[in-house]
Tab-separated table of C-alpha atoms in Angstrom:
chain	number	residue	atom	x	y	z
A	1	MET	CA	-6.948	5.646	20.485
A	2	ILE	CA	-6.194	6.434	16.830
A	3	HIS	CA	-3.018	8.459	16.268
A	4	LEU	CA	-3.301	11.529	14.058
A	5	PRO	CA	0.091	12.543	12.587
A	6	SER	CA	0.921	16.059	11.478
A	7	PHE	CA	-0.248	17.379	8.121
A	8	GLN	CA	3.344	17.218	6.846
A	9	ILE	CA	3.604	13.502	7.592
A	10	GLN	CA	0.146	12.816	6.169
A	11	GLU	CA	1.236	14.520	2.947
A	12	LYS	CA	4.394	12.390	2.794
A	13	MET	CA	2.355	9.239	3.388
A	14	ILE	CA	0.143	9.874	0.391
A	15	ASN	CA	3.094	9.624	-1.953
A	16	GLU	CA	4.802	6.619	-0.348
A	17	ASN	CA	4.010	2.923	-0.774
A	18	SER	CA	5.579	2.383	2.637
A	19	GLY	CA	7.675	4.515	4.931
A	20	LEU	CA	9.087	5.269	8.366
A	21	PHE	CA	8.254	8.704	9.783
A	22	PHE	CA	9.252	10.697	12.854
A	23	GLU	CA	8.034	13.997	14.280
A	24	GLU	CA	8.729	15.780	17.555
A	25	ILE	CA	5.814	17.624	19.142
A	26	SER	CA	6.940	19.887	22.037
A	27	ASN	CA	7.907	17.664	24.982
A	28	MET	CA	5.848	14.660	23.966
A	29	THR	CA	7.194	11.179	23.250
A	30	VAL	CA	8.249	10.749	19.623
A	31	PRO	CA	6.265	7.818	18.164
A	32	PHE	CA	7.445	5.455	15.450
A	33	ILE	CA	5.020	6.008	12.554
A	34	VAL	CA	5.155	3.396	9.801
A	35	LYS	CA	3.098	3.041	6.632
A	36	LEU	CA	2.928	-0.540	5.336
A	37	PRO	CA	0.814	-2.772	3.098
A	38	SER	CA	-2.089	-4.340	4.985
A	39	SER	CA	-0.606	-7.810	4.496
A	40	VAL	CA	2.572	-6.777	6.336
A	41	ILE	CA	0.631	-5.094	9.160
A	42	LYS	CA	-1.333	-8.308	9.634
A	43	ALA	CA	1.942	-10.241	9.865
A	44	ILE	CA	3.055	-7.879	12.658
A	45	TYR	CA	-0.297	-8.385	14.376
A	46	LYS	CA	0.397	-12.129	14.246
A	47	SER	CA	3.622	-11.407	16.208
A	48	CYS	CA	6.269	-11.798	13.514
A	49	ASP	CA	9.775	-10.535	14.324
A	50	VAL	CA	10.442	-6.794	13.887
A	51	LYS	CA	13.930	-5.251	13.873
A	52	LEU	CA	15.322	-1.764	13.447
A	53	PHE	CA	18.541	-0.857	11.674
A	54	LEU	CA	20.580	2.328	11.792
A	55	GLY	CA	23.135	2.738	9.030
A	56	LEU	CA	25.904	5.333	9.222
A	57	GLU	CA	27.860	5.852	6.005
A	58	SER	CA	30.946	8.069	5.989
A	59	ILE	CA	31.053	10.792	3.303
A	60	GLU	CA	33.299	13.705	2.341
A	61	ASN	CA	36.504	11.943	3.458
A	62	GLY	CA	35.060	11.039	6.830
A	63	MET	CA	34.057	14.555	7.804
A	64	PHE	CA	30.335	13.739	7.828
A	65	ASN	CA	27.952	10.768	7.925
A	66	THR	CA	24.612	9.973	6.380
A	67	LEU	CA	22.012	8.224	8.521
A	68	THR	CA	19.577	5.667	7.124
A	69	VAL	CA	16.817	4.313	9.366
A	70	CYS	CA	15.233	0.965	8.470
A	71	ILE	CA	12.532	-1.290	9.857
A	72	ALA	CA	12.627	-4.980	8.900
A	73	ILE	CA	9.495	-7.122	9.278
A	74	ALA	CA	10.001	-10.884	9.088
A	75	ASP	CA	6.686	-11.650	7.392
A	76	ASP	CA	8.845	-14.035	5.351
A	77	GLU	CA	11.963	-15.146	7.263
A	78	GLU	CA	13.966	-15.637	4.064
A	79	GLN	CA	12.866	-12.319	2.565
A	80	PRO	CA	11.863	-9.840	5.301
A	81	TYR	CA	9.907	-6.766	4.290
A	82	LEU	CA	12.079	-3.639	4.495
A	83	THR	CA	11.195	0.014	4.475
A	84	PHE	CA	13.870	2.629	5.068
A	85	HIS	CA	14.706	6.291	4.748
A	86	THR	CA	17.897	8.355	4.604
A	87	VAL	CA	17.475	11.412	6.813
A	88	ASP	CA	17.520	14.731	4.946
A	89	ASP	CA	15.943	17.125	7.442
A	90	ILE	CA	17.429	18.434	10.704
A	91	LYS	CA	14.072	18.487	12.535
A	92	GLU	CA	13.500	14.882	11.582
A	93	LEU	CA	17.011	13.974	12.778
A	94	ASN	CA	16.304	15.528	16.177
A	95	ALA	CA	13.058	13.552	16.408
A	96	ILE	CA	14.881	10.317	15.487
A	97	ILE	CA	17.544	10.908	18.141
A	98	LYS	CA	14.839	11.406	20.757
A	99	ALA	CA	12.884	8.345	19.585
A	100	PHE	CA	15.877	6.019	19.786
A	101	ARG	CA	16.986	7.304	23.186
A	102	GLN	CA	13.634	7.242	24.961
A	103	THR	CA	12.605	4.169	26.927
A	104	ASN	CA	8.836	4.151	26.414
A	105	ASN	CA	7.997	3.948	22.730
A	106	LYS	CA	4.828	3.798	20.691
A	107	LEU	CA	4.418	2.242	17.246
A	108	HIS	CA	1.563	3.398	15.006
A	109	LEU	CA	0.948	1.424	11.808
A	110	PHE	CA	-0.899	2.948	8.854
A	111	ASP	CA	-2.333	1.055	5.878
A	112	GLU	CA	-2.595	1.923	2.175
A	113	LEU	CA	-5.390	4.404	2.872
A	114	ASN	CA	-3.281	6.126	5.539
A	115	ARG	CA	-5.530	4.784	8.304
A	116	ASN	CA	-4.057	4.019	11.720
A	117	VAL	CA	-5.199	0.387	11.860
A	118	LEU	CA	-2.840	-0.873	14.586
A	119	SER	CA	-0.863	0.649	17.473
A	120	GLY	CA	0.925	-0.559	20.564
A	121	GLU	CA	3.910	-0.485	22.890
A	122	PHE	CA	7.241	-0.697	21.058
A	123	ASP	CA	10.246	-1.579	23.205
A	124	LEU	CA	13.792	-1.288	21.867
A	125	LEU	CA	15.804	-4.217	23.233
A	126	GLU	CA	19.579	-4.549	23.648
A	127	ARG	CA	20.219	-0.993	22.570
A	128	LYS	CA	23.855	-0.327	21.803
A	129	GLU	CA	25.614	2.011	24.193
A	130	LEU	CA	26.818	4.059	21.245
A	131	LEU	CA	23.261	5.271	20.691
A	132	ASP	CA	23.655	7.311	23.871
A	133	GLY	CA	27.115	8.572	22.929
A	134	GLU	CA	28.512	10.132	19.782
A	135	PHE	CA	26.627	7.945	17.320
A	136	PHE	CA	24.368	10.736	16.090
A	137	SER	CA	27.086	13.379	15.729
A	138	LEU	CA	28.367	14.693	12.378
A	139	ILE	CA	25.260	13.612	10.473
A	140	LYS	CA	24.683	15.657	7.336
A	141	THR	CA	21.047	16.319	6.493
A	142	ASN	CA	21.261	18.924	3.715
A	143	ILE	CA	21.723	16.369	0.940
A	144	SER	CA	20.262	16.429	-2.569
A	145	LYS	CA	17.461	14.135	-3.709
A	146	ASP	CA	19.780	12.337	-6.158
A	147	PHE	CA	22.443	11.790	-3.501
A	148	LYS	CA	19.786	10.494	-1.095
A	149	ILE	CA	18.726	7.918	-3.695
A	150	GLU	CA	22.355	6.853	-4.178
A	151	VAL	CA	22.804	6.350	-0.423
A	152	GLU	CA	19.584	4.336	-0.166
A	153	ASN	CA	20.514	2.143	-3.131
A	154	ARG	CA	23.820	1.311	-1.449
A	155	PHE	CA	21.979	0.666	1.814
A	156	ILE	CA	19.843	-1.987	0.098
A	157	ASP	CA	23.019	-3.787	-0.992
A	158	TYR	CA	24.492	-3.573	2.525
A	159	ILE	CA	21.335	-4.957	4.149
A	160	GLU	CA	21.268	-7.856	1.686
A	161	GLU	CA	24.899	-8.633	2.534
A	162	HIS	CA	24.073	-8.409	6.239
A	163	TYR	CA	21.337	-11.016	5.886
A	164	LYS	CA	23.773	-13.252	4.016
A	165	GLY	CA	26.036	-13.139	7.074
A	166	ASN	CA	28.632	-10.647	5.830
A	167	THR	CA	29.974	-8.670	8.808
A	168	GLN	CA	32.610	-6.720	6.862
A	169	LEU	CA	30.464	-3.873	5.603
A	170	PRO	CA	31.685	-0.377	4.637
A	171	ILE	CA	29.081	1.239	6.914
A	172	ASN	CA	28.379	1.236	10.627
A	173	LEU	CA	25.229	-0.885	10.731
A	174	VAL	CA	23.492	-1.186	14.094
A	175	GLU	CA	20.765	-3.804	14.539
A	176	ILE	CA	18.200	-3.277	17.289
A	177	LYS	CA	15.785	-5.996	18.341
A	178	THR	CA	12.314	-4.897	19.366
A	179	ASN	CA	9.241	-6.131	21.173
A	180	PHE	CA	5.828	-4.977	19.963
A	181	ILE	CA	2.775	-5.406	22.176
A	182	SER	CA	-0.258	-4.461	20.148
A	183	SER	CA	-3.349	-2.818	21.477
A	184	GLU	CA	-6.713	-4.042	20.246
A	185	PRO	CA	-7.074	-2.955	16.599
A	186	PRO	CA	-9.400	0.058	16.416
A	187	LYS	CA	-12.728	-0.215	14.646
A	188	ILE	CA	-12.782	2.336	11.843
A	189	ILE	CA	-16.270	3.666	11.164
A	190	ASP	CA	-17.095	4.839	7.648
A	191	MET	CA	-20.445	6.336	6.662
A	192	GLU	CA	-20.472	4.382	3.386
A	193	ALA	CA	-18.496	1.216	4.190
A	194	GLY	CA	-19.614	0.702	7.768
A	195	GLU	CA	-17.290	-0.739	10.400
A	196	VAL	CA	-13.850	-1.988	9.323
A	197	SER	CA	-11.226	-3.642	11.521
A	198	LEU	CA	-7.814	-5.176	10.868
A	199	GLU	CA	-8.750	-8.429	12.585
A	200	GLN	CA	-12.069	-9.100	10.842
A	201	CYS	CA	-12.308	-12.661	9.543
A	202	ASP	CA	-13.506	-11.727	6.052
A	203	GLU	CA	-10.336	-10.015	4.799
A	204	GLY	CA	-11.652	-9.819	1.227
A	205	GLY	CA	-14.840	-8.202	2.457
A	206	GLY	CA	-12.776	-5.669	4.372
A	207	LEU	CA	-10.910	-4.711	1.213
A	208	GLU	CA	-14.162	-4.350	-0.723
A	209	GLN	CA	-15.555	-2.097	2.001
A	210	SER	CA	-12.467	0.115	1.777
A	211	ILE	CA	-12.736	0.396	-2.007
A	212	TYR	CA	-16.438	1.133	-1.891
A	213	SER	CA	-15.805	3.873	0.662
A	214	LEU	CA	-13.298	5.485	-1.714
A	215	LEU	CA	-15.473	5.258	-4.817
A	216	ALA	CA	-18.715	6.310	-3.113
A	217	TYR	CA	-17.203	9.689	-2.245
A	218	TYR	CA	-16.605	10.437	-5.947
A	219	TYR	CA	-19.517	8.562	-7.525
A	220	SER	CA	-22.241	9.647	-5.134
A	221	GLY	CA	-25.463	7.827	-5.982
A	222	SER	CA	-23.905	5.800	-8.813
A	223	SER	CA	-21.556	3.426	-6.993
A	224	PHE	CA	-22.610	-0.023	-5.854
A	225	HIS	CA	-21.108	-2.766	-3.713
A	226	SER	CA	-21.906	-6.309	-4.908
A	227	PRO	CA	-24.466	-5.485	-7.623
A	228	LYS	CA	-26.317	-8.528	-8.967
A	229	PHE	CA	-28.403	-9.920	-11.800
A	230	TYR	CA	-30.676	-12.903	-12.263
A	231	LYS	CA	-30.024	-15.842	-14.556
A	232	LYS	CA	-32.843	-18.364	-14.837
A	233	GLU	CA	-34.222	-16.977	-11.559
A	234	ALA	CA	-30.880	-17.644	-9.821
A	235	GLU	CA	-29.208	-14.640	-8.202
A	236	LYS	CA	-25.661	-13.964	-9.494
A	237	GLU	CA	-23.153	-11.371	-8.316
A	238	LEU	CA	-22.170	-9.087	-11.181
A	239	THR	CA	-18.923	-7.791	-9.693
A	240	ASP	CA	-17.462	-6.471	-6.442
A	241	ILE	CA	-17.737	-2.726	-7.140
A	242	LEU	CA	-19.554	-0.879	-9.932
A	243	ALA	CA	-19.482	2.895	-10.480
A	244	PHE	CA	-20.427	4.983	-13.505
A	245	GLN	CA	-21.115	8.377	-15.052
A	246	GLU	CA	-22.754	9.176	-18.387
A	247	ASN	CA	-19.564	8.614	-20.415
A	248	HIS	CA	-17.662	5.927	-18.512
A	249	MET	CA	-17.910	2.959	-16.220
A	250	VAL	CA	-15.581	1.594	-13.524
A	251	ILE	CA	-15.738	-2.088	-12.601
A	252	ILE	CA	-13.561	-3.452	-9.807
A	253	GLU	CA	-12.730	-7.013	-8.821
A	254	ALA	CA	-10.918	-7.058	-5.466
A	255	LYS	CA	-8.613	-10.001	-4.852
A	256	VAL	CA	-6.932	-10.048	-1.449
A	257	SER	CA	-4.558	-12.746	-0.199
A	258	GLN	CA	-5.670	-14.219	3.121
A	259	ILE	CA	-3.107	-13.426	5.829
A	260	LEU	CA	-4.557	-13.805	9.325
A	261	TYR	CA	-6.671	-16.934	9.197
A	262	ARG	CA	-4.778	-19.516	7.154
A	263	GLU	CA	-3.107	-22.820	7.969
A	264	LYS	CA	0.169	-22.260	6.061
A	265	GLU	CA	2.443	-19.253	6.464
A	266	LEU	CA	2.339	-16.995	3.409
A	267	THR	CA	5.942	-16.779	2.160
A	268	THR	CA	6.880	-14.287	-0.553
A	269	GLN	CA	6.857	-16.937	-3.277
A	270	ARG	CA	3.524	-18.300	-2.112
A	271	LEU	CA	2.149	-14.758	-1.998
A	272	LEU	CA	3.245	-14.088	-5.601
A	273	LYS	CA	1.622	-17.311	-6.822
A	274	ASN	CA	-1.509	-16.423	-4.883
A	275	ILE	CA	-1.676	-12.926	-6.387
A	276	GLN	CA	-1.166	-14.276	-9.921
A	277	LYS	CA	-3.876	-16.905	-9.452
A	278	ASN	CA	-6.314	-14.317	-8.097
A	279	MET	CA	-5.447	-11.937	-10.924
A	280	ASP	CA	-6.187	-14.552	-13.592
A	281	LYS	CA	-9.527	-15.305	-11.957
A	282	ALA	CA	-10.432	-11.608	-11.709
A	283	ILE	CA	-9.676	-11.002	-15.399
A	284	ARG	CA	-12.017	-13.846	-16.374
A	285	GLN	CA	-14.702	-12.414	-14.101
A	286	LEU	CA	-14.324	-8.926	-15.588
A	287	LYS	CA	-14.758	-10.313	-19.093
A	288	GLY	CA	-17.961	-11.983	-17.930
A	289	THR	CA	-19.154	-8.773	-16.281
A	290	LEU	CA	-18.680	-6.754	-19.478
A	291	LYS	CA	-20.514	-9.418	-21.454
A	292	THR	CA	-23.450	-9.387	-19.030
A	293	ILE	CA	-23.693	-5.585	-19.036
A	294	GLY	CA	-23.459	-5.574	-22.838
A	295	THR	CA	-26.579	-7.736	-23.135
A	296	LYS	CA	-28.500	-5.009	-21.251
A	297	GLN	CA	-29.749	-7.391	-18.606
A	298	ASP	CA	-31.391	-5.810	-15.590
A	299	ILE	CA	-28.810	-5.121	-12.882
A	300	TYR	CA	-29.789	-4.665	-9.236
A	301	SER	CA	-28.151	-3.245	-6.139
A	302	ALA	CA	-27.475	-5.416	-3.098
A	303	GLU	CA	-30.756	-3.994	-1.725
A	304	ASN	CA	-32.534	-5.257	-4.877
A	305	ASN	CA	-33.131	-1.832	-6.426
A	306	LEU	CA	-32.876	-1.591	-10.211
A	307	ILE	CA	-29.662	0.125	-11.354
A	308	HIS	CA	-30.016	2.320	-14.431
A	309	ILE	CA	-26.687	2.049	-16.267
A	310	PRO	CA	-26.401	4.479	-19.228
A	311	ILE	CA	-25.128	1.759	-21.576
A	312	ASP	CA	-25.673	3.721	-24.797
A	313	SER	CA	-23.686	6.776	-23.665
A	314	VAL	CA	-20.815	4.943	-21.945
A	315	LYS	CA	-17.724	5.318	-24.149
A	316	GLN	CA	-15.079	3.820	-21.849
A	317	GLN	CA	-15.127	0.787	-19.597
A	318	HIS	CA	-12.333	0.805	-17.017
A	319	CYS	CA	-11.856	-2.630	-15.478
A	320	ILE	CA	-9.682	-2.742	-12.364
A	321	VAL	CA	-8.165	-5.807	-10.740
A	322	LEU	CA	-7.253	-4.773	-7.216
A	323	ILE	CA	-4.524	-7.043	-5.854
A	324	SER	CA	-2.899	-7.289	-2.422
A	325	ASP	CA	0.399	-5.782	-3.524
A	326	MET	CA	1.931	-4.499	-6.766
A	327	HIS	CA	4.975	-6.606	-5.958
A	328	PRO	CA	8.057	-6.188	-8.210
A	329	GLY	CA	8.416	-9.974	-8.210
A	330	LEU	CA	5.236	-10.454	-10.260
A	331	LYS	CA	5.615	-11.341	-13.951
A	332	TRP	CA	4.840	-7.875	-15.268
A	333	ASP	CA	5.752	-8.744	-18.873
A	334	GLY	CA	3.007	-11.357	-18.880
A	335	ILE	CA	0.609	-8.943	-17.195
A	336	TYR	CA	1.210	-6.433	-20.001
A	337	GLY	CA	0.215	-9.131	-22.489
A	338	GLU	CA	-3.015	-9.714	-20.559
A	339	ILE	CA	-3.802	-5.981	-20.648
A	340	ILE	CA	-3.467	-5.855	-24.439
A	341	LYS	CA	-5.389	-9.111	-24.903
A	342	PHE	CA	-8.197	-7.787	-22.697
A	343	MET	CA	-8.499	-4.622	-24.786
A	344	ASN	CA	-8.589	-6.568	-28.054
A	345	GLU	CA	-11.146	-9.111	-26.859
A	346	SER	CA	-13.392	-7.074	-24.556
A	347	LYS	CA	-12.840	-3.459	-25.706
A	348	GLY	CA	-12.267	-2.498	-22.069
A	349	LEU	CA	-9.206	-0.916	-20.489
A	350	LEU	CA	-7.689	-3.254	-17.903
A	351	HIS	CA	-5.812	-1.855	-14.896
A	352	ILE	CA	-3.832	-3.882	-12.340
A	353	LEU	CA	-3.616	-1.845	-9.122
A	354	ASP	CA	-3.187	-2.263	-5.404
A	355	LEU	CA	-5.003	-0.161	-2.829
A	356	THR	CA	-2.114	2.308	-2.538
A	357	GLU	CA	-2.152	3.049	-6.268
A	358	LEU	CA	-5.948	3.335	-6.418
A	359	PHE	CA	-5.893	5.758	-3.491
A	360	ARG	CA	-3.273	7.921	-5.215
A	361	LEU	CA	-5.227	8.052	-8.454
A	362	LEU	CA	-8.363	9.100	-6.607
A	363	PHE	CA	-6.467	11.624	-4.493
A	364	LEU	CA	-5.049	13.136	-7.678
A	365	SER	CA	-8.580	13.391	-9.092
A	366	LYS	CA	-11.116	15.959	-7.983
A	367	THR	CA	-14.090	14.584	-9.916
A	368	PRO	CA	-15.147	11.302	-11.569
A	369	GLU	CA	-14.156	12.811	-14.920
A	370	ASN	CA	-10.664	13.580	-13.580
A	371	PHE	CA	-10.433	9.981	-12.363
A	372	ARG	CA	-11.397	8.708	-15.825
A	373	GLU	CA	-8.790	10.967	-17.443
A	374	ASN	CA	-6.065	9.857	-15.037
A	375	LEU	CA	-6.883	6.198	-15.622
A	376	CYS	CA	-6.604	6.832	-19.376
A	377	ILE	CA	-3.275	8.646	-19.044
A	378	ARG	CA	-1.877	5.905	-16.823
A	379	TRP	CA	-3.052	3.218	-19.262
A	380	GLU	CA	-1.462	5.046	-22.223
A	381	ILE	CA	1.867	5.333	-20.379
A	382	ILE	CA	1.768	1.585	-19.714
A	383	TYR	CA	0.836	0.866	-23.331
A	384	GLU	CA	3.748	2.912	-24.684
A	385	SER	CA	6.328	1.701	-22.156
A	386	LYS	CA	5.056	-1.911	-22.185
A	387	ASN	CA	5.490	-1.918	-18.411
A	388	PRO	CA	2.407	-2.126	-16.119
A	389	PHE	CA	4.553	-1.755	-12.978
A	390	LEU	CA	3.851	1.960	-12.648
A	391	ARG	CA	3.486	4.126	-9.563
A	392	VAL	CA	1.857	7.549	-9.745
A	393	ASN	CA	3.336	10.572	-7.989
A	394	TYR	CA	0.413	12.705	-6.845
A	395	ARG	CA	2.465	15.917	-6.873
A	396	GLU	CA	3.097	15.577	-10.585
A	397	GLU	CA	1.092	14.846	-13.685
A	398	VAL	CA	0.247	11.172	-14.161
């Protein structure tokens, strides 16, 4: 059964790369709702360790506390994936109190497209007695956005010290071990992409299906999955996704890092090397795609129907490399150099995105023309700042 969160939580999810959400609905059990990158969800599905942290920090001379809730996923034992949130709403606080005190818990995991791709039983083990006492008293929720950011920045430092073995921290940090028993991943049916499941063997194909589903909604009748051309009678794939209007073209190469079916565990460092390698390959492929299209060769759909690309009227060519994760550990200075080099050599605008960022850009756009404009604005911001590590806030202008 797929879980459908409230509209308020869905709205929050759109603007978060990852997050931990709580909502109380009448007398029902309060579920743990977590948005995570697909790679991290797959690590949980493979039974990696999951912990919860509650951090109480004293403020205003000890009169009040702030509460930060964190989930830590040991997809990499040396560098676990963390997502956390300092509570700033009284209704949310009440839901959190109920969630941590109840015995039967549910965990619902949502991916970059805000799809509930995995759920299951979520048991809190070795709960501290203080959770049933005065632990949740004197928590201040009416805090400013800037103060919330300050608290969360300090929390990051405290968690890092905790993992280094430091037990003398200036906050009350409670660690709760958990046990997650997953249900069978649901099969998500999409009219354009077909059936998609978390556990499908072809993880790259699953990503391409998700992208095609997104683009097909906007570029109805002019979006294609795995278009092809013929070279000396041999069939060649042109690119993963192609979409166009009269004045612009969008070409996407999707490069996902294999998580579920691999012999070696994918540590953070190995993941970064994998992403960089895939990115380099995708850029070369995009250059080849532009060259092929520029020669006005006949291009066909996967069903072998001729695709009529308006080459003469297309003014902009947006080339997107879709990677597993826009990880801060990537060498973004070097990526900026590749973006400029690509423009100079191929006359196309290169974008390095993950699925979360692509979804936001499309959500912000109402039409294909809006999408083109938002891609241009985002590219110009990157060009001027010389920093491709950019996240869009859908509530604001790009």
